[in-house]
Amino acid sequence: MGDCAQSSWMGSPHLHEFLGRGPAYAAALGELAAETLWPTRCAVCGSPGSVLCARCRRALAFIDQWRACPRCGAPWGLRECTECNALSMEGTGFAKPPFEGCVSAVLFDDAAARIVRLNKDAGERRLADWMAYYIASALPPEWARASCVTFIPDSAKARLRRGYDHGRELAAATAGLLDLPLVDALGEPRAHDQRELGRADRFANMAKALSLTESPASRARLALYDSVIVVDDVFTTGATLYSAAQALRADSDRRIWAATFARVY
Ligand SMILES: [Zn+2]
Ligand SMILES: [Zn+2]
């Protein structure tokens, strides 16, 4: 039925007249048509009106940053962290997390999983603005010393499937809120999709999977900054962010922080 309505609108003899009134008018009209055919719904509860309704925003499982581990970001890990002690770091190839600190805004519960999935796999790009807002709001004041923001690039295959780099969009929105430059610091990952892998396998999969970009222009730009916040959507085991931090130290001992929207715990 949606297809039928769309084709009748697209075939309207008045379409060229609308488009003739200018790109802004055509875009507004396109938005109106899309909104009529596929009304915006909340990613979590499905109620119409916005991509994330006020009720679901209030109900997000925010991590109390005063109780989280300042080193790895694990919720409730301030005094004694079960995620980044010597025992739990075994098998990761790291003695400790390779960054100054890590912060995640919310727990990866059902609501966060829906937000991430709709943003990542269903093309709801507007959710990146909310995710970025919560990331930026969760960062400790001392992170204001960071000089730029970067991200974990999508694989070429994923970027082709989505038509854009979802991680770059999230990082760009976060950088905008923090008033920091976004740098394309890392090259495309050389690892397989690890959604099905366990903790040890993820670290093995991601070991050396990331490296600095080969673009001379981006490298020159990165060289201007002595500290970086790496933004990603989900902290699962940390394998991806560890690999990113390691790569970002390949040419300099710059300071690295990591920030994600959600944290698996
Ligand atoms: Zn909702
Ligand atoms: Zn920790």
Coordinates of C-alpha atoms and ligand atoms in Angstrom, one line a residue:
M1 CA 0.0 0.0 0.0
G2 CA 2.9 2.3 0.8
D3 CA 4.4 1.6 -2.6
C4 CA 1.1 2.5 -4.3
A5 CA 0.8 5.8 -2.4
Q6 CA 4.4 6.6 -3.2
S7 CA 4.2 5.9 -6.9
S8 CA 1.0 8.0 -7.3
W9 CA 2.7 11.0 -5.6
M10 CA 5.9 10.6 -7.5
G11 CA 3.9 10.4 -10.8
S12 CA 1.9 13.6 -10.0
P13 CA 1.9 16.1 -12.9
H14 CA 2.5 18.8 -10.3
L15 CA 5.8 17.3 -9.1
H16 CA 7.9 19.4 -11.5
E17 CA 6.0 22.5 -10.4
F18 CA 6.8 21.8 -6.7
L19 CA 10.4 21.1 -7.5
G20 CA 10.6 24.3 -9.5
R21 CA 10.0 26.3 -6.4
G22 CA 13.4 25.5 -5.0
P23 CA 15.3 22.7 -3.3
A24 CA 14.2 23.8 0.2
Y25 CA 10.6 23.6 -0.8
A26 CA 11.1 20.2 -2.5
A27 CA 13.0 18.9 0.6
A28 CA 10.2 20.0 2.9
L29 CA 7.6 18.4 0.6
G30 CA 9.6 15.2 0.6
E31 CA 9.8 15.2 4.3
L32 CA 6.0 15.7 4.5
A33 CA 5.4 12.8 2.1
A34 CA 7.8 10.6 4.1
E35 CA 6.2 11.6 7.3
T36 CA 2.8 10.7 5.9
L37 CA 3.9 7.4 4.5
W38 CA 6.2 6.4 7.3
P39 CA 5.4 8.5 10.4
T40 CA 8.3 9.0 12.8
R41 CA 8.0 6.6 15.7
C42 CA 9.9 6.3 19.0
A43 CA 12.7 3.7 18.6
V44 CA 11.9 2.2 22.0
C45 CA 8.1 2.2 22.4
G46 CA 6.9 2.9 18.9
S47 CA 4.7 5.9 19.8
P48 CA 4.4 8.4 16.9
G49 CA 6.0 11.9 17.0
S50 CA 9.7 11.6 17.6
V51 CA 12.6 9.2 17.1
L52 CA 13.0 8.9 20.9
C53 CA 10.0 10.0 23.0
A54 CA 10.4 12.0 26.2
R55 CA 9.1 9.1 28.3
C56 CA 11.6 6.6 26.9
R57 CA 14.4 9.2 27.2
R58 CA 13.7 9.6 30.9
A59 CA 13.6 5.8 31.3
L60 CA 17.1 5.1 29.8
A61 CA 19.4 3.2 32.2
F62 CA 21.9 6.1 32.7
I63 CA 25.2 5.0 34.2
D64 CA 26.1 6.8 37.5
Q65 CA 29.5 8.3 36.5
W66 CA 30.4 8.8 40.1
R67 CA 30.3 5.1 40.7
A68 CA 31.8 3.9 37.4
C69 CA 35.4 2.7 36.9
P70 CA 37.3 5.8 35.8
R71 CA 39.8 3.6 33.8
C72 CA 37.4 1.3 31.8
G73 CA 34.0 2.8 32.4
A74 CA 32.4 -0.3 34.0
P75 CA 29.3 0.7 35.9
W76 CA 29.8 0.5 39.7
G77 CA 33.6 -0.2 39.2
L78 CA 34.8 2.9 41.1
R79 CA 36.2 1.1 44.2
E80 CA 36.8 -2.3 42.8
C81 CA 36.5 -3.0 39.1
T82 CA 35.7 -6.5 37.9
E83 CA 36.3 -5.6 34.3
C84 CA 39.8 -4.2 34.2
N85 CA 41.7 -5.9 37.1
A86 CA 44.7 -8.1 36.3
L87 CA 42.6 -11.3 36.3
S88 CA 40.0 -10.1 33.9
M89 CA 42.6 -8.6 31.6
E90 CA 44.1 -12.0 31.0
G91 CA 43.7 -13.2 27.5
T92 CA 43.1 -9.7 26.2
G93 CA 46.8 -9.1 25.3
F94 CA 46.7 -5.9 27.5
A95 CA 47.9 -5.5 31.1
K96 CA 45.5 -2.6 31.5
P97 CA 43.1 -0.6 29.3
P98 CA 45.2 1.3 26.8
F99 CA 43.4 4.6 27.3
E100 CA 43.2 7.3 30.0
G101 CA 39.6 6.6 30.7
C102 CA 36.4 5.4 29.2
V103 CA 32.8 6.6 29.7
S104 CA 29.5 5.1 28.5
A105 CA 26.2 7.0 28.9
V106 CA 23.7 4.2 29.4
L107 CA 23.6 0.4 30.1
F108 CA 23.0 -1.7 27.1
D109 CA 19.5 -2.8 28.0
D110 CA 16.6 -3.6 25.7
A111 CA 15.9 0.1 25.1
A112 CA 19.5 0.9 24.3
A113 CA 19.8 -2.1 22.1
R114 CA 16.7 -1.0 20.1
I115 CA 18.2 2.5 19.7
V116 CA 21.6 1.2 18.5
R117 CA 20.0 -1.4 16.2
L118 CA 17.7 1.1 14.6
N119 CA 20.5 3.6 14.1
K120 CA 23.0 1.0 12.9
D121 CA 20.9 -1.4 10.9
A122 CA 17.7 0.3 10.1
G123 CA 19.0 3.6 8.8
E124 CA 17.4 5.8 11.5
R125 CA 20.2 8.4 11.3
R126 CA 18.4 10.9 13.5
L127 CA 19.0 8.8 16.6
A128 CA 22.7 9.7 16.3
D129 CA 21.9 13.1 17.6
W130 CA 20.3 11.8 20.8
M131 CA 23.1 9.2 21.3
A132 CA 25.7 12.0 20.8
Y133 CA 23.8 14.2 23.3
Y134 CA 24.0 11.5 26.0
I135 CA 27.6 10.8 25.3
A136 CA 28.6 14.5 25.5
S137 CA 26.5 14.9 28.7
A138 CA 28.3 12.0 30.4
L139 CA 31.9 13.1 29.9
P140 CA 33.8 14.3 32.9
P141 CA 34.9 18.0 32.9
E142 CA 38.6 17.1 32.7
W143 CA 38.0 15.6 29.2
A144 CA 37.6 19.2 28.0
R145 CA 41.4 19.0 27.6
A146 CA 40.9 16.6 24.7
S147 CA 41.8 18.3 21.4
C148 CA 39.8 16.2 18.8
V149 CA 37.3 13.4 18.3
T150 CA 37.6 10.3 16.1
F151 CA 35.7 7.1 15.5
I152 CA 36.0 3.5 14.4
P153 CA 35.3 3.4 10.7
D154 CA 32.8 1.0 9.2
S155 CA 34.0 -1.7 6.9
A156 CA 33.7 -0.7 3.2
K157 CA 31.0 -3.5 2.9
A158 CA 28.9 -2.0 5.8
R159 CA 29.3 1.5 4.5
L160 CA 28.1 0.4 1.1
R161 CA 25.1 -1.4 2.7
R162 CA 24.1 1.6 4.8
G163 CA 25.1 4.3 2.4
Y164 CA 27.0 6.2 5.1
D165 CA 29.4 5.5 8.0
H166 CA 27.2 5.3 11.1
G167 CA 30.2 5.6 13.5
R168 CA 31.4 8.7 11.8
E169 CA 28.0 10.3 12.0
L170 CA 27.8 9.6 15.7
A171 CA 31.3 11.0 16.3
A172 CA 30.6 14.0 14.2
A173 CA 27.5 14.8 16.2
T174 CA 29.4 14.3 19.4
A175 CA 32.3 16.5 18.2
G176 CA 29.8 19.2 17.3
L177 CA 28.4 19.2 20.8
L178 CA 31.8 19.3 22.3
D179 CA 33.0 22.0 19.9
L180 CA 36.0 19.8 18.9
P181 CA 37.2 18.9 15.4
L182 CA 36.5 15.5 14.0
V183 CA 39.5 13.7 12.6
D184 CA 39.4 10.6 10.3
A185 CA 42.3 9.1 12.2
L186 CA 41.8 5.4 11.6
G187 CA 41.8 3.2 8.5
E188 CA 39.1 0.7 7.6
P189 CA 39.1 -2.3 10.1
R190 CA 40.7 -5.5 9.0
A191 CA 38.5 -7.8 11.1
H192 CA 35.4 -9.8 10.7
D193 CA 32.0 -8.8 12.2
Q194 CA 32.3 -9.8 15.8
R195 CA 28.7 -9.7 16.9
E196 CA 28.7 -13.5 17.4
L197 CA 32.1 -13.8 19.1
G198 CA 32.9 -14.2 22.8
R199 CA 35.3 -12.0 24.8
A200 CA 38.6 -13.8 24.1
D201 CA 37.8 -14.3 20.4
R202 CA 36.9 -10.6 20.1
F203 CA 40.3 -9.5 21.4
A204 CA 42.0 -12.0 19.1
N205 CA 39.9 -10.8 16.2
M206 CA 40.6 -7.2 16.9
A207 CA 44.3 -7.5 17.6
K208 CA 46.0 -5.2 15.1
A209 CA 42.7 -4.9 13.2
L210 CA 42.8 -1.1 13.3
S211 CA 45.6 1.1 12.2
L212 CA 46.1 4.8 11.4
T213 CA 44.6 6.0 8.2
E214 CA 46.8 5.8 5.1
S215 CA 45.5 9.2 4.0
P216 CA 48.5 11.7 4.3
A217 CA 46.1 14.6 4.7
S218 CA 44.2 12.9 7.6
R219 CA 47.5 11.9 9.2
A220 CA 48.9 15.4 9.0
R221 CA 45.7 16.6 10.6
L222 CA 45.9 14.1 13.4
A223 CA 49.5 15.1 14.1
L224 CA 48.2 18.5 15.1
Y225 CA 46.4 17.0 18.2
D226 CA 47.9 15.6 21.3
S227 CA 44.8 14.0 22.7
V228 CA 41.8 12.2 21.2
I229 CA 38.3 11.0 22.3
V230 CA 37.4 7.9 20.4
V231 CA 33.6 7.7 20.0
D232 CA 31.7 4.5 19.3
D233 CA 28.1 3.3 19.8
V234 CA 28.6 0.3 22.1
F235 CA 31.3 -0.9 24.5
T236 CA 30.9 -4.7 24.5
T237 CA 34.2 -6.2 25.6
G238 CA 36.4 -3.2 24.8
A239 CA 38.3 -5.1 22.1
T240 CA 37.5 -2.6 19.4
L241 CA 38.3 0.4 21.5
Y242 CA 41.5 -1.2 22.8
S243 CA 42.6 -1.8 19.2
A244 CA 41.7 1.8 18.3
A245 CA 43.7 3.2 21.2
Q246 CA 46.7 1.1 20.4
A247 CA 46.6 2.3 16.7
L248 CA 46.3 5.9 17.8
R249 CA 49.5 5.6 19.8
A250 CA 51.4 4.2 16.8
D251 CA 52.9 7.5 15.8
S252 CA 52.7 9.5 19.1
D253 CA 52.1 9.1 22.8
R254 CA 49.0 11.2 22.5
R255 CA 46.4 10.8 25.3
I256 CA 43.4 8.7 24.4
W257 CA 39.9 8.6 25.9
A258 CA 37.0 6.4 24.8
A259 CA 33.3 7.2 25.0
T260 CA 30.3 5.2 23.9
F261 CA 26.6 5.6 24.1
A262 CA 25.9 2.2 25.7
R263 CA 27.9 -0.3 27.8
V264 CA 27.3 -4.1 27.9
Y265 CA 27.6 -5.2 31.5
Ligands
ZN1 ZN 9.1 6.0 23.5
ZN2 ZN 37.6 -0.9 35.2

